[in-house]
């Protein structure tokens, strides 16, 4: 463990000199402390668990066959959300003659819109259309909002040229 060694081994004594006290040097063996450090490191590595990533369940429909008839949807129940640049969401109700409005991802933004529209339109269907200018974060945020507001029916669809024109007109 620790050892004290005396210096000055063999016979180098001079006559007539001062008598000096012999210096004792200490030497500490670090092996047990290193062993303990590695044992603790191993213990904590084996007993800890890593955070498991949280995922959201999304049920994807089967791809329709060409001979299948697509279901008819009442256009009065459709609300379209277009994800734009700078974290903006353009939304409108209905399909014919839409009046486009702009909101954001705040609690008083899209969440309030979704709650209001859901209470006014029973059986509402949301169409989510990400634009080329939107970011991946916007898509994750809107899916989180669907989960938070408990929206049951929504679809991710490609943006149409009509939607692009509506966004351009609303920015003027």
mmCIF file of C-alpha atoms in Angstrom, residues 85-164:
data_model
loop_
_atom_site.group_PDB
_atom_site.id
_atom_site.type_symbol
_atom_site.label_atom_id
_atom_site.label_comp_id
_atom_site.label_asym_id
_atom_site.label_seq_id
_atom_site.Cartn_x
_atom_site.Cartn_y
_atom_site.Cartn_z
ATOM 1 C CA UNK A 85 -42.005 29.382 -44.503
ATOM 2 C CA UNK A 86 -41.041 31.246 -41.312
ATOM 3 C CA UNK A 87 -43.173 28.883 -39.169
ATOM 4 C CA UNK A 88 -46.441 30.171 -40.651
ATOM 5 C CA UNK A 89 -49.550 28.091 -41.193
ATOM 6 C CA UNK A 90 -52.042 29.106 -43.873
ATOM 7 C CA UNK A 91 -55.453 27.562 -43.342
ATOM 8 C CA UNK A 92 -58.888 27.673 -44.885
ATOM 9 C CA UNK A 93 -62.229 25.969 -44.523
ATOM 10 C CA UNK A 94 -63.906 24.229 -47.449
ATOM 11 C CA UNK A 95 -62.659 23.657 -50.947
ATOM 12 C CA UNK A 96 -64.532 26.079 -53.203
ATOM 13 C CA UNK A 97 -63.884 29.789 -52.738
ATOM 14 C CA UNK A 98 -61.549 29.496 -49.729
ATOM 15 C CA UNK A 99 -60.814 32.473 -47.491
ATOM 16 C CA UNK A 100 -57.220 31.924 -46.423
ATOM 17 C CA UNK A 101 -56.058 32.912 -42.940
ATOM 18 C CA UNK A 102 -52.601 32.875 -41.351
ATOM 19 C CA UNK A 103 -51.556 31.626 -37.928
ATOM 20 C CA UNK A 104 -48.473 30.180 -36.210
ATOM 21 C CA UNK A 105 -47.486 27.248 -33.992
ATOM 22 C CA UNK A 106 -48.191 28.952 -30.659
ATOM 23 C CA UNK A 107 -50.876 27.801 -28.211
ATOM 24 C CA UNK A 108 -53.014 30.785 -29.254
ATOM 25 C CA UNK A 109 -52.283 30.036 -32.909
ATOM 26 C CA UNK A 110 -52.991 26.711 -34.556
ATOM 27 C CA UNK A 111 -54.126 25.001 -31.360
ATOM 28 C CA UNK A 112 -56.876 27.567 -30.844
ATOM 29 C CA UNK A 113 -57.872 27.313 -34.518
ATOM 30 C CA UNK A 114 -58.070 23.516 -34.332
ATOM 31 C CA UNK A 115 -60.136 23.545 -31.137
ATOM 32 C CA UNK A 116 -62.520 26.186 -32.493
ATOM 33 C CA UNK A 117 -62.974 24.499 -35.867
ATOM 34 C CA UNK A 118 -63.423 21.082 -34.248
ATOM 35 C CA UNK A 119 -66.229 22.404 -32.042
ATOM 36 C CA UNK A 120 -67.936 24.129 -35.000
ATOM 37 C CA UNK A 121 -67.551 21.326 -37.569
ATOM 38 C CA UNK A 122 -68.547 17.850 -36.356
ATOM 39 C CA UNK A 123 -66.562 15.124 -38.131
ATOM 40 C CA UNK A 124 -63.927 17.579 -39.373
ATOM 41 C CA UNK A 125 -61.237 16.271 -41.730
ATOM 42 C CA UNK A 126 -57.867 18.036 -41.808
ATOM 43 C CA UNK A 127 -55.651 18.113 -44.886
ATOM 44 C CA UNK A 128 -52.038 18.914 -43.987
ATOM 45 C CA UNK A 129 -50.007 20.184 -46.933
ATOM 46 C CA UNK A 130 -46.317 20.949 -46.308
ATOM 47 C CA UNK A 131 -44.801 23.383 -48.803
ATOM 48 C CA UNK A 132 -41.234 23.346 -50.105
ATOM 49 C CA UNK A 133 -40.385 26.293 -47.834
ATOM 50 C CA UNK A 134 -41.565 24.581 -44.630
ATOM 51 C CA UNK A 135 -39.109 22.802 -42.364
ATOM 52 C CA UNK A 136 -39.121 19.290 -40.956
ATOM 53 C CA UNK A 137 -39.688 20.824 -37.510
ATOM 54 C CA UNK A 138 -42.975 22.301 -38.775
ATOM 55 C CA UNK A 139 -44.182 18.847 -39.780
ATOM 56 C CA UNK A 140 -43.276 17.396 -36.376
ATOM 57 C CA UNK A 141 -44.943 20.351 -34.623
ATOM 58 C CA UNK A 142 -48.207 20.009 -36.563
ATOM 59 C CA UNK A 143 -48.332 16.266 -35.869
ATOM 60 C CA UNK A 144 -47.786 17.060 -32.173
ATOM 61 C CA UNK A 145 -50.683 19.530 -32.342
ATOM 62 C CA UNK A 146 -52.888 16.813 -33.877
ATOM 63 C CA UNK A 147 -52.030 14.614 -30.912
ATOM 64 C CA UNK A 148 -52.496 17.382 -28.300
ATOM 65 C CA UNK A 149 -55.880 18.498 -29.673
ATOM 66 C CA UNK A 150 -56.987 14.869 -30.134
ATOM 67 C CA UNK A 151 -57.732 15.206 -33.852
ATOM 68 C CA UNK A 152 -58.812 11.828 -35.184
ATOM 69 C CA UNK A 153 -59.056 12.414 -38.939
ATOM 70 C CA UNK A 154 -56.232 14.068 -40.809
ATOM 71 C CA UNK A 155 -54.245 13.345 -43.927
ATOM 72 C CA UNK A 156 -50.844 14.388 -45.230
ATOM 73 C CA UNK A 157 -51.279 15.365 -48.869
ATOM 74 C CA UNK A 158 -49.064 17.122 -51.411
ATOM 75 C CA UNK A 159 -49.506 20.841 -51.934
ATOM 76 C CA UNK A 160 -51.391 21.823 -55.103
ATOM 77 C CA UNK A 161 -50.692 24.735 -57.476
ATOM 78 C CA UNK A 162 -53.993 26.275 -56.287
ATOM 79 C CA UNK A 163 -52.693 26.288 -52.702
ATOM 80 C CA UNK A 164 -49.448 27.914 -53.845
#
